[in-house]
Amino acid sequence: MVVFAGQGDPRRSMSLLWRAEPERTRPGPKPALSVAEIVDAAIAVADTAGIAALSMRAVGERLGRTAMALYTYVPGKGELIDLMSDRVLAELPADYDLSAGWRPAVTAWANDLWVCYLRHPWLLQVSQARPVLGPGEHTMLESLLRVLRPTGVPARTLWRLAGTLSCFVRGSAQAVAETRQATATTGVGEDEWWYTRSALLEELAPDFDERFPTLSWMAGQEAFRNEDESVPYLEQEARETFEAGLGFLLDGIEATIAPRS
Amino acid sequence: MVVFAGQGDPRRSMSLLWRAEPERTRPGPKPALSVAEIVDAAIAVADTAGIAALSMRAVGERLGRTAMALYTYVPGKGELIDLMSDRVLAELPADYDLSAGWRPAVTAWANDLWVCYLRHPWLLQVSQARPVLGPGEHTMLESLLRVLRPTGVPARTLWRLAGTLSCFVRGSAQAVAETRQATATTGVGEDEWWYTRSALLEELAPDFDERFPTLSWMAGQEAFRNEDESVPYLEQEARETFEAGLGFLLDGIEATIAPRS
DNA sequence: GCCAACTCCTTATGGCGTAAACTAATCAAC
DNA sequence: GTTGATTAGTTTACGCCATAAGGAGTTGGC
């Protein structure tokens, strides 16, 4: 299930996103932790154990504290996830080389975002509905717009292009991320999984070929073979879909842009 | 967080997906419920209250039973979600009119899937990594392949096209779905939300225009105005991104297909 | 009539986020 | 110094969740 953003005081969340660290000359014990440290620990937990394992208890434990200790730094779990998302996006490059034209630059942007999603798959499970509006998110968008703006398309089109590209990268990264996560959490390898399932399919749906003629034609096409044995099949498949799809998309965009360049 | 598929006995899950209802002349009290009834109830819960509110208790309650009663029909929550997904996808059309060519047919397919996602937004939060392999999922894919196959592209390309289109529809439907869900769960309208946030942004990031020149240029472009006041802004925005993006994508695909038609 | 199979319930376990109340540390003002 | 306000961090507790275990009542075949 998608994780939603913090719903508490907006001022508090936004301050956390934009402010470095609060100044300190106040009574009370010195804080042993910092927001940054907590966010890092949370990212580490989510990266290694998945977002399902991201609990306040788990993050606290990693820092040698109780779950409740985190609440002095961060209003709640939702806000913590906002901070994680924005921090991870902030690591993306802010500028792309435009000397070879917009197309290689967009490709690089898409690739970087893709890699970021795969390095932090939990990011794909955080709702993007209400954007976090932190510096990281803005950087990601700014860098894409900076690449596309020189093509001279009108602002409205520019915005659509950015939206389309983001959607596509996100959608296709999800395919890979979920594949990996499924393997990790179930402990069942792809081959094994597929073998069991397809045998069952034959048994339970003996009329498969009549019901799904095109699918069964495709299955017989032998177009699917693992080129690189070291990469799981489904993952390789998804990676190629990403590359091919980006190609289709850029072709289409080129057709829109070309008339005016 | 993404909900994962059932991880129990694969035979059991697959039987549930493919078999209508088990034959019954066995001892024991007659079952008062059926798998189909449970799945319907679960879909109703998820549709109205979101997947976060989908608990075994909630589904049982809707049927006048306890949570544990469901476990006689369904191995667990994961498998129930599989059944829900597949059932919803099975409602999609199996065939599209090809008389006007592949392009309107693909557009119709994409639209239908999009509408399905928006009718059942929780579907977007169910991992697609390990496909459910039920009849519904196969129907959805079969109908797209049936549209694209007559273009004569090689099987491998066909597969990439299908993957790309699925990713894109899913990705962009997510944008709308999450927007709506955010409004529903937080109870804060878009305008209100945006107003508060942008005011805070100015206050907390006074150097915004220097850091994000392209974004701030865009914001000044006034390209963004709500044409239809009855539809929330972000949702309309996302819908247009979907339509425009599908256009770019189909243009690109057309370029790939054209040489051979 | 009896037994095995079955549905459905109650109860219990161990997780979760976080509210509330508390202890202990730290600084400013006196 | 001492005091009092302020803060960091703990413990405890509440109400959720999925589901394991075991028991009560129902039914068909023998």
Coordinates of C-alpha atoms (C1' of nucleotides) in Angstrom, one line a residue:
Chain A
M1 CA 0.0 0.0 0.0
V2 CA 1.2 3.5 -0.8
V3 CA 2.6 5.4 2.1
F4 CA 1.2 8.9 2.5
A5 CA 2.9 12.0 3.4
G6 CA 2.8 13.6 6.8
Q7 CA -0.5 15.3 7.5
G8 CA 0.5 17.4 10.5
D9 CA 1.5 21.0 10.7
P10 CA 2.7 22.0 7.2
R11 CA 5.0 24.7 8.5
R12 CA 6.8 22.1 10.6
S13 CA 7.3 19.7 7.7
M14 CA 8.4 22.4 5.3
S15 CA 10.9 23.8 7.8
L16 CA 12.4 20.4 8.2
L17 CA 12.7 20.0 4.4
W18 CA 14.3 23.4 3.8
R19 CA 16.1 24.3 6.9
A20 CA 19.6 23.0 7.5
E21 CA 19.5 22.6 11.3
P22 CA 18.0 24.8 14.0
E23 CA 20.3 27.0 15.9
R24 CA 20.9 25.8 19.5
T25 CA 21.5 27.7 22.7
R26 CA 18.6 26.5 24.7
P27 CA 18.2 24.8 28.0
G28 CA 17.8 21.1 28.1
P29 CA 20.1 18.2 27.3
K30 CA 22.0 18.3 24.1
P31 CA 20.4 16.3 21.4
A32 CA 22.4 13.2 20.7
L33 CA 20.8 12.7 17.3
S34 CA 20.0 14.9 14.4
V35 CA 17.3 14.9 11.8
A36 CA 19.9 14.1 9.1
E37 CA 21.1 11.1 11.1
I38 CA 17.6 9.8 11.5
V39 CA 16.8 10.3 7.9
D40 CA 20.0 8.4 6.9
A41 CA 19.2 5.6 9.2
A42 CA 15.7 5.3 7.9
I43 CA 16.9 5.3 4.3
A44 CA 19.3 2.5 5.2
V45 CA 16.5 0.5 6.8
A46 CA 14.3 1.0 3.8
D47 CA 17.0 0.2 1.3
T48 CA 18.0 -3.0 2.9
A49 CA 14.8 -4.4 4.4
G50 CA 12.1 -2.7 2.3
I51 CA 9.6 -0.1 3.3
A52 CA 7.4 -2.7 4.9
A53 CA 10.2 -3.1 7.5
L54 CA 10.5 0.6 8.0
S55 CA 9.2 1.1 11.5
M56 CA 9.9 3.8 14.0
R57 CA 11.2 1.0 16.2
A58 CA 13.6 -0.3 13.6
V59 CA 15.0 3.2 12.9
G60 CA 15.4 3.9 16.5
E61 CA 17.1 0.6 17.2
R62 CA 19.6 1.3 14.4
L63 CA 20.5 4.5 16.2
G64 CA 20.6 2.8 19.7
R65 CA 17.4 4.7 20.7
T66 CA 13.8 3.8 21.3
A67 CA 11.1 4.5 18.8
M68 CA 9.8 7.4 20.8
A69 CA 13.1 9.2 20.8
L70 CA 12.6 10.0 17.1
Y71 CA 9.5 12.0 17.8
T72 CA 11.6 14.8 19.3
Y73 CA 13.2 15.3 15.9
V74 CA 10.4 14.4 13.5
P75 CA 6.7 14.9 13.9
G76 CA 5.8 11.4 12.7
K77 CA 6.5 8.6 10.3
G78 CA 4.8 10.3 7.4
E79 CA 7.1 13.3 7.7
L80 CA 10.1 11.1 8.0
I81 CA 9.2 9.5 4.7
D82 CA 8.9 12.9 3.1
L83 CA 12.4 13.7 4.3
M84 CA 13.8 10.4 3.0
S85 CA 12.2 11.0 -0.4
D86 CA 13.5 14.5 -0.8
R87 CA 16.9 13.7 0.4
V88 CA 17.3 10.8 -2.1
L89 CA 16.1 12.9 -5.0
A90 CA 18.5 15.7 -4.0
E91 CA 21.4 13.4 -4.9
L92 CA 20.5 13.6 -8.6
P93 CA 22.6 15.7 -10.9
A94 CA 21.3 19.3 -11.2
D95 CA 22.7 19.8 -14.7
Y96 CA 23.1 17.9 -17.9
D97 CA 25.4 18.4 -20.8
L98 CA 23.4 19.9 -23.7
S99 CA 26.3 20.0 -26.2
A100 CA 25.0 16.9 -28.1
G101 CA 21.4 18.2 -28.1
W102 CA 18.4 17.6 -25.9
R103 CA 18.0 13.9 -26.7
P104 CA 21.1 12.5 -25.0
A105 CA 20.5 14.8 -22.1
V106 CA 17.0 13.6 -21.6
T107 CA 18.2 10.0 -21.8
A108 CA 20.8 10.7 -19.2
W109 CA 18.2 12.3 -16.9
A110 CA 15.8 9.3 -17.3
N111 CA 18.6 6.9 -16.7
D112 CA 19.7 8.7 -13.5
L113 CA 16.2 8.8 -12.2
W114 CA 15.8 5.1 -13.1
V115 CA 19.0 4.2 -11.2
C116 CA 17.9 6.3 -8.3
Y117 CA 14.6 4.5 -8.1
L118 CA 16.3 1.1 -8.2
R119 CA 18.8 2.1 -5.6
H120 CA 15.9 3.2 -3.3
P121 CA 12.9 1.2 -4.5
W122 CA 10.8 2.3 -1.6
L123 CA 10.7 5.7 -3.3
L124 CA 8.3 4.1 -5.8
Q125 CA 5.9 3.3 -3.0
V126 CA 5.7 6.7 -1.7
S127 CA 2.7 8.6 -3.1
Q128 CA 3.7 11.5 -5.4
A129 CA 0.2 12.9 -5.3
R130 CA 0.9 15.8 -3.1
P131 CA 4.4 16.6 -3.9
V132 CA 6.8 16.9 -1.0
L133 CA 7.9 20.3 -2.3
G134 CA 11.4 20.0 -0.9
P135 CA 14.6 21.0 -2.5
G136 CA 15.3 17.5 -3.9
E137 CA 12.1 17.2 -5.8
H138 CA 12.5 20.6 -7.2
T139 CA 16.1 19.8 -8.3
M140 CA 14.9 16.7 -10.2
L141 CA 12.3 18.6 -12.1
E142 CA 14.4 21.7 -12.7
S143 CA 17.1 19.7 -14.3
L144 CA 14.7 18.1 -16.8
L145 CA 13.1 21.4 -17.6
R146 CA 16.5 23.0 -18.1
V147 CA 17.2 20.3 -20.7
L148 CA 13.9 20.7 -22.5
R149 CA 13.4 24.4 -22.4
P150 CA 16.0 25.3 -25.1
T151 CA 13.9 23.3 -27.6
G152 CA 11.6 26.2 -27.6
V153 CA 8.3 24.3 -27.1
P154 CA 5.6 26.3 -25.4
A155 CA 5.4 26.2 -21.6
R156 CA 2.3 24.0 -21.6
T157 CA 3.9 21.4 -23.8
L158 CA 7.1 21.6 -21.8
W159 CA 5.1 20.7 -18.7
R160 CA 3.4 17.8 -20.4
L161 CA 6.7 16.5 -21.6
A162 CA 8.1 16.6 -18.1
G163 CA 5.0 14.8 -16.7
T164 CA 5.0 12.1 -19.4
L165 CA 8.7 11.4 -18.9
S166 CA 8.4 11.2 -15.1
C167 CA 5.4 8.9 -15.4
F168 CA 7.1 6.6 -17.7
V169 CA 10.3 6.3 -15.8
R170 CA 8.5 5.8 -12.6
G171 CA 6.1 3.2 -14.1
S172 CA 8.9 1.1 -15.7
A173 CA 11.2 1.4 -12.8
Q174 CA 8.4 -0.1 -10.7
A175 CA 8.4 -3.2 -12.8
V176 CA 12.0 -4.0 -12.0
A177 CA 11.8 -2.9 -8.4
E178 CA 8.8 -5.0 -7.7
T179 CA 10.4 -8.0 -9.4
R180 CA 13.5 -7.7 -7.2
Q181 CA 11.5 -7.1 -4.1
A182 CA 9.3 -10.1 -4.8
T183 CA 12.4 -12.3 -5.0
A184 CA 13.8 -10.8 -1.9
T185 CA 10.8 -11.1 0.3
T186 CA 9.5 -14.5 -0.9
G187 CA 12.9 -16.1 -1.2
V188 CA 11.6 -17.8 -4.3
G189 CA 13.8 -17.3 -7.4
E190 CA 12.3 -16.3 -10.7
D191 CA 13.0 -19.5 -12.5
E192 CA 11.5 -21.6 -9.8
W193 CA 8.5 -19.4 -9.4
W194 CA 7.8 -19.3 -13.1
Y195 CA 8.3 -23.1 -13.5
T196 CA 5.8 -23.9 -10.8
R197 CA 3.3 -21.4 -12.0
S198 CA 3.3 -22.3 -15.7
A199 CA 2.9 -25.9 -14.9
L200 CA -0.1 -25.1 -12.8
L201 CA -1.4 -22.8 -15.5
E202 CA -1.4 -25.7 -18.0
E203 CA -3.2 -27.9 -15.6
L204 CA -5.8 -25.5 -14.4
A205 CA -6.5 -23.7 -17.7
P206 CA -6.4 -26.4 -20.3
D207 CA -8.2 -24.1 -22.7
F208 CA -5.6 -21.5 -22.4
D209 CA -4.5 -21.5 -26.1
E210 CA -8.1 -21.0 -27.3
R211 CA -8.8 -18.3 -24.8
F212 CA -5.6 -16.4 -25.3
P213 CA -4.4 -17.2 -28.8
T214 CA -2.1 -14.2 -29.2
L215 CA -0.4 -14.8 -25.9
S216 CA 0.1 -18.4 -26.6
W217 CA 1.5 -17.5 -30.0
M218 CA 3.9 -15.2 -28.4
A219 CA 5.0 -17.8 -25.9
G220 CA 5.9 -20.0 -28.8
Q221 CA 7.9 -17.4 -30.5
E222 CA 11.1 -18.1 -28.6
A223 CA 11.8 -14.4 -28.8
F224 CA 12.6 -14.5 -25.2
R225 CA 15.9 -15.7 -24.3
N226 CA 18.2 -14.5 -21.5
E227 CA 21.1 -12.8 -23.2
D228 CA 23.0 -12.2 -20.0
E229 CA 22.5 -15.1 -17.6
S230 CA 23.7 -13.2 -14.6
V231 CA 20.7 -10.9 -14.7
P232 CA 17.4 -12.4 -13.8
Y233 CA 15.1 -12.8 -16.7
L234 CA 12.2 -10.6 -15.7
E235 CA 14.5 -7.8 -14.6
Q236 CA 16.4 -7.8 -17.9
E237 CA 13.0 -7.9 -19.7
A238 CA 11.9 -4.8 -17.7
R239 CA 15.2 -3.0 -18.3
E240 CA 14.8 -3.5 -22.1
T241 CA 11.2 -2.4 -21.9
F242 CA 12.4 0.8 -20.3
E243 CA 15.1 1.5 -22.9
A244 CA 12.8 0.6 -25.8
G245 CA 9.9 2.6 -24.4
L246 CA 12.1 5.6 -23.8
G247 CA 13.1 5.3 -27.4
F248 CA 9.5 5.3 -28.6
L249 CA 8.7 8.2 -26.4
L250 CA 11.7 10.3 -27.5
D251 CA 10.8 9.6 -31.1
G252 CA 7.4 10.9 -30.5
I253 CA 8.7 13.9 -28.7
E254 CA 11.2 14.6 -31.4
A255 CA 8.3 14.8 -33.9
T256 CA 6.7 17.4 -31.8
I257 CA 9.8 19.4 -31.3
A258 CA 11.4 19.1 -34.7
P259 CA 9.1 21.5 -36.6
R260 CA 10.3 24.3 -34.5
S261 CA 14.0 23.6 -34.2
Chain B
M1 CA 3.6 0.5 0.9
V2 CA 3.0 -1.9 -1.9
V3 CA 0.9 -4.9 -1.1
F4 CA 2.4 -8.2 -2.0
A5 CA 0.9 -11.3 -3.5
G6 CA 0.0 -14.3 -1.4
Q7 CA 3.1 -16.4 -0.8
G8 CA 1.4 -19.6 0.3
D9 CA 0.8 -22.7 -1.6
P10 CA 0.8 -21.7 -5.3
R11 CA -1.6 -24.5 -6.2
R12 CA -4.2 -23.2 -3.8
S13 CA -4.0 -19.6 -5.1
M14 CA -4.0 -20.6 -8.8
S15 CA -7.0 -22.8 -8.2
L16 CA -8.9 -20.0 -6.7
L17 CA -8.0 -17.8 -9.6
W18 CA -9.0 -20.2 -12.3
R19 CA -11.6 -22.4 -10.8
A20 CA -15.2 -21.3 -10.7
E21 CA -16.4 -22.8 -7.5
P22 CA -15.6 -26.2 -5.9
E23 CA -18.1 -28.9 -6.2
R24 CA -20.0 -29.6 -3.0
T25 CA -21.3 -32.8 -1.6
R26 CA -19.3 -33.1 1.5
P27 CA -20.1 -33.3 5.2
G28 CA -20.0 -30.2 7.3
P29 CA -22.2 -27.1 7.5
K30 CA -23.0 -25.5 4.2
P31 CA -20.8 -22.4 3.6
A32 CA -22.8 -19.2 4.1
L33 CA -20.3 -17.3 2.0
S34 CA -18.5 -17.8 -1.2
V35 CA -15.1 -16.7 -2.5
A36 CA -16.8 -14.5 -5.0
E37 CA -18.8 -12.8 -2.3
I38 CA -15.8 -12.2 -0.2
V39 CA -13.8 -10.8 -3.2
D40 CA -16.7 -8.5 -4.0
A41 CA -16.9 -7.2 -0.5
A42 CA -13.2 -6.7 -0.4
I43 CA -13.3 -4.7 -3.6
A44 CA -16.1 -2.6 -2.2
V45 CA -14.1 -1.8 0.9
A46 CA -11.0 -1.0 -1.1
D47 CA -12.9 1.2 -3.6
T48 CA -14.6 3.2 -0.9
A49 CA -12.2 3.4 1.9
G50 CA -8.8 2.8 0.2
I51 CA -6.5 -0.2 0.5
A52 CA -5.2 1.1 3.8
A53 CA -8.7 0.4 5.2
L54 CA -8.8 -3.1 3.7
S55 CA -8.5 -5.3 6.7
M56 CA -9.8 -8.8 7.2
R57 CA -11.9 -7.4 10.0
A58 CA -13.5 -4.8 7.7
V59 CA -14.3 -7.3 5.0
G60 CA -15.7 -9.8 7.4
E61 CA -17.8 -7.1 9.1
R62 CA -19.3 -6.1 5.8
L63 CA -20.4 -9.7 5.4
G64 CA -21.6 -10.0 9.0
R65 CA -18.8 -12.4 9.9
T66 CA -15.6 -12.2 11.9
A67 CA -12.2 -11.8 10.3
M68 CA -11.3 -15.4 10.9
A69 CA -14.3 -16.7 9.0
L70 CA -12.7 -15.6 5.8
Y71 CA -9.8 -17.8 6.3
T72 CA -11.9 -20.9 5.4
Y73 CA -12.4 -19.5 1.9
V74 CA -9.1 -17.7 1.2
P75 CA -5.6 -18.6 2.5
G76 CA -4.8 -15.1 3.6
K77 CA -4.9 -11.4 2.8
G78 CA -2.4 -11.6 0.0
E79 CA -4.3 -14.1 -1.9
L80 CA -7.5 -12.2 -1.4
I81 CA -5.8 -9.2 -3.0
D82 CA -4.7 -11.3 -5.9
L83 CA -8.2 -12.4 -6.5
M84 CA -9.5 -8.8 -6.3
S85 CA -6.9 -7.6 -8.9
D86 CA -7.7 -10.3 -11.3
R87 CA -11.4 -9.9 -11.0
V88 CA -11.3 -6.2 -11.7
L89 CA -9.0 -6.7 -14.7
A90 CA -11.4 -9.3 -16.1
E91 CA -14.0 -6.7 -16.5
L92 CA -12.0 -5.0 -19.3
P93 CA -13.1 -5.6 -22.9
A94 CA -11.4 -8.6 -24.6
D95 CA -11.6 -7.2 -28.1
Y96 CA -11.2 -3.9 -29.8
D97 CA -12.4 -2.6 -33.1
L98 CA -9.6 -2.6 -35.6
S99 CA -11.5 -1.3 -38.6
A100 CA -10.0 2.2 -38.1
G101 CA -6.5 0.8 -37.7
W102 CA -4.4 0.0 -34.6
R103 CA -4.0 3.5 -33.3
P104 CA -7.6 4.2 -32.2
A105 CA -7.7 0.6 -30.9
V106 CA -4.7 1.1 -28.7
T107 CA -6.0 4.5 -27.6
A108 CA -9.3 2.8 -26.5
W109 CA -7.3 0.0 -24.7
A110 CA -5.3 2.6 -22.9
N111 CA -8.3 4.6 -21.9
D112 CA -10.2 1.5 -20.7
L113 CA -7.3 0.5 -18.5
W114 CA -6.9 4.0 -17.3
V115 CA -10.6 4.2 -16.3
C116 CA -10.3 0.8 -14.6
Y117 CA -7.3 2.0 -12.6
L118 CA -9.2 5.1 -11.5
R119 CA -12.3 3.1 -10.6
H120 CA -10.2 0.9 -8.5
P121 CA -7.2 2.9 -7.4
W122 CA -6.0 0.3 -5.0
L123 CA -5.0 -1.7 -8.0
L124 CA -2.2 0.6 -8.6
Q125 CA -0.8 -0.2 -5.2
V126 CA -0.7 -3.9 -5.7
S127 CA 2.7 -5.1 -6.9
Q128 CA 2.7 -6.2 -10.5
A129 CA 6.2 -7.8 -10.1
R130 CA 5.1 -11.4 -10.0
P131 CA 2.0 -11.3 -12.1
V132 CA -1.0 -12.9 -10.7
L133 CA -1.4 -15.1 -13.7
G134 CA -5.2 -15.2 -13.5
P135 CA -7.7 -15.0 -16.3
G136 CA -8.2 -11.2 -15.9
E137 CA -4.6 -10.3 -16.3
H138 CA -4.3 -12.5 -19.3
T139 CA -7.4 -10.9 -20.9
M140 CA -6.0 -7.4 -20.5
L141 CA -2.7 -8.4 -22.1
E142 CA -4.3 -10.5 -24.8
S143 CA -6.5 -7.7 -26.0
L144 CA -3.6 -5.3 -26.4
L145 CA -1.5 -7.9 -28.2
R146 CA -4.4 -8.7 -30.5
V147 CA -4.5 -5.1 -31.5
L148 CA -0.8 -4.7 -32.1
R149 CA 0.0 -8.0 -33.7
P150 CA -1.6 -7.2 -37.1
T151 CA 1.0 -4.4 -37.5
G152 CA 3.4 -7.2 -38.3
V153 CA 6.2 -6.1 -35.9
P154 CA 8.4 -8.8 -34.6
A155 CA 7.4 -10.6 -31.5
R156 CA 10.1 -9.0 -29.4
T157 CA 9.1 -5.5 -30.4
L158 CA 5.5 -6.5 -29.8
W159 CA 6.4 -7.4 -26.3
R160 CA 8.2 -4.2 -25.7
L161 CA 5.4 -2.2 -27.0
A162 CA 2.9 -3.9 -24.7
G163 CA 5.3 -3.4 -21.7
T164 CA 5.8 0.3 -22.5
L165 CA 2.1 1.0 -22.9
S166 CA 1.3 -0.8 -19.7
C167 CA 4.0 1.1 -17.8
F168 CA 2.9 4.4 -19.1
V169 CA -0.8 4.0 -18.4
R170 CA -0.1 2.7 -14.9
G171 CA 2.4 5.4 -14.2
S172 CA 0.1 8.2 -15.2
A173 CA -3.0 6.8 -13.7
Q174 CA -1.1 6.7 -10.4
A175 CA -0.7 10.5 -10.6
V176 CA -4.4 11.0 -10.6
A177 CA -5.3 8.2 -8.2
E178 CA -2.9 9.5 -5.6
T179 CA -4.1 13.0 -6.0
R180 CA -7.6 11.9 -5.3
Q181 CA -6.6 9.7 -2.5
A182 CA -4.6 12.5 -0.9
T183 CA -7.6 14.8 -0.9
A184 CA -9.9 12.0 0.4
T185 CA -7.6 10.9 3.3
T186 CA -6.3 14.3 4.4
G187 CA -9.6 16.1 3.9
V188 CA -7.6 19.1 2.6
G189 CA -8.6 20.4 -0.8
E190 CA -6.1 21.0 -3.5
D191 CA -6.4 24.8 -3.5
E192 CA -6.1 25.1 0.2
W193 CA -3.2 22.7 0.3
W194 CA -1.4 24.5 -2.5
Y195 CA -2.0 27.9 -1.1
T196 CA -0.5 27.1 2.3
R197 CA 2.4 25.3 0.8
S198 CA 3.4 27.9 -1.7
A199 CA 3.3 30.6 0.8
L200 CA 5.5 28.6 3.1
L201 CA 7.8 27.9 0.2
E202 CA 8.4 31.6 -0.4
E203 CA 9.1 32.1 3.2
L204 CA 11.4 29.2 3.7
A205 CA 13.2 29.3 0.4
P206 CA 13.7 33.0 -0.4
D207 CA 16.4 32.0 -2.9
F208 CA 14.0 29.8 -4.8
D209 CA 14.2 31.8 -8.1
E210 CA 17.9 31.6 -8.2
R211 CA 18.1 28.0 -7.4
F212 CA 15.3 26.9 -9.7
P213 CA 15.2 29.4 -12.5
T214 CA 13.4 27.3 -15.0
L215 CA 10.7 26.3 -12.5
S216 CA 10.2 29.8 -11.5
W217 CA 10.0 30.9 -15.1
M218 CA 7.4 28.2 -15.7
A219 CA 5.4 29.3 -12.8
G220 CA 5.2 32.8 -14.2
Q221 CA 4.1 31.5 -17.6
E222 CA 0.4 31.5 -16.7
A223 CA 0.1 28.5 -18.9
F224 CA -1.7 26.8 -16.1
R225 CA -5.3 27.7 -15.7
N226 CA -8.2 25.5 -14.9
E227 CA -10.3 25.1 -18.0
D228 CA -13.0 23.2 -16.3
E229 CA -13.6 24.5 -12.7
S230 CA -15.5 21.4 -11.7
V231 CA -12.4 19.1 -12.0
P232 CA -9.6 19.7 -9.4
Y233 CA -6.6 21.3 -11.0
L234 CA -4.0 18.6 -10.3
E235 CA -6.3 15.9 -11.6
Q236 CA -7.0 17.7 -14.8
E237 CA -3.3 18.3 -15.2
A238 CA -2.6 14.6 -14.8
R239 CA -5.4 13.7 -17.2
E240 CA -3.9 16.0 -19.8
T241 CA -0.5 14.6 -19.2
F242 CA -1.9 11.1 -19.8
E243 CA -3.5 12.1 -23.1
A244 CA -0.5 14.1 -24.4
G245 CA 1.9 11.4 -23.3
L246 CA 0.0 8.7 -25.0
G247 CA 0.1 10.9 -28.1
F248 CA 3.9 11.2 -28.0
L249 CA 4.2 7.5 -27.4
L250 CA 1.9 6.5 -30.2
D251 CA 3.7 8.9 -32.6
G252 CA 6.9 7.2 -31.7
I253 CA 5.4 3.7 -32.1
E254 CA 3.9 4.8 -35.4
A255 CA 7.4 5.6 -36.6
T256 CA 8.6 2.1 -35.7
I257 CA 5.6 0.4 -37.3
A258 CA 5.2 2.6 -40.4
P259 CA 8.1 1.3 -42.3
R260 CA 6.6 -2.2 -42.5
S261 CA 2.9 -1.4 -43.1
Chain C
dG1 C1' -26.1 -43.2 15.7
dC2 C1' -21.6 -42.2 14.8
dC3 C1' -17.6 -40.1 12.9
dA4 C1' -15.2 -37.3 9.9
dA5 C1' -15.3 -33.1 7.7
dC6 C1' -16.5 -28.7 7.7
dT7 C1' -17.8 -23.6 9.1
dC8 C1' -17.3 -20.2 12.2
dC9 C1' -16.1 -18.3 16.7
dT10 C1' -13.2 -16.9 20.6
dT11 C1' -8.8 -16.2 22.3
dA12 C1' -4.0 -15.2 22.1
dT13 C1' 0.5 -13.6 20.1
dG14 C1' 3.5 -10.4 18.4
dG15 C1' 3.7 -6.6 15.5
dC16 C1' 2.6 -1.5 14.4
dG17 C1' 2.2 4.2 15.3
dT18 C1' 2.0 7.2 18.7
dA19 C1' -0.3 9.6 23.1
dA20 C1' 0.8 10.5 27.9
dA21 C1' 3.4 10.7 31.8
dC22 C1' 7.7 10.5 33.6
dT23 C1' 13.0 11.1 34.5
dA24 C1' 17.1 13.3 33.8
dA25 C1' 20.0 16.7 31.7
dT26 C1' 21.0 21.5 30.7
dC27 C1' 20.8 26.6 30.5
dA28 C1' 19.4 31.5 32.1
dA29 C1' 18.3 34.3 35.8
dC30 C1' 18.7 35.2 40.4
Chain D
dG1 C1' 25.2 28.2 43.8
dT2 C1' 20.4 27.5 43.5
dT3 C1' 16.1 27.5 41.2
dG4 C1' 12.9 26.9 37.5
dA5 C1' 11.9 26.4 32.8
dT6 C1' 13.0 23.7 28.9
dT7 C1' 14.3 19.8 26.5
dA8 C1' 15.8 14.6 25.3
dG9 C1' 14.8 10.4 26.0
dT10 C1' 12.4 6.5 28.4
dT11 C1' 8.5 3.6 29.9
dT12 C1' 4.0 2.3 29.6
dA13 C1' -0.3 1.9 27.4
dC14 C1' -4.0 1.9 23.8
dG15 C1' -6.1 0.4 19.8
dC16 C1' -5.2 -1.2 15.6
dC17 C1' -3.4 -5.2 12.4
dA18 C1' -2.8 -10.5 10.4
dT19 C1' -3.2 -14.8 11.7
dA20 C1' -2.1 -19.3 14.7
dA21 C1' -4.6 -22.4 17.8
dG22 C1' -8.3 -24.6 19.6
dG23 C1' -13.1 -25.3 20.5
dA24 C1' -18.3 -25.4 19.4
dG25 C1' -21.8 -26.4 16.6
dT26 C1' -23.5 -28.4 11.9
dT27 C1' -23.8 -31.7 8.3
dG28 C1' -23.4 -35.8 5.1
dG29 C1' -22.1 -40.7 4.4
dC30 C1' -21.7 -45.0 6.6

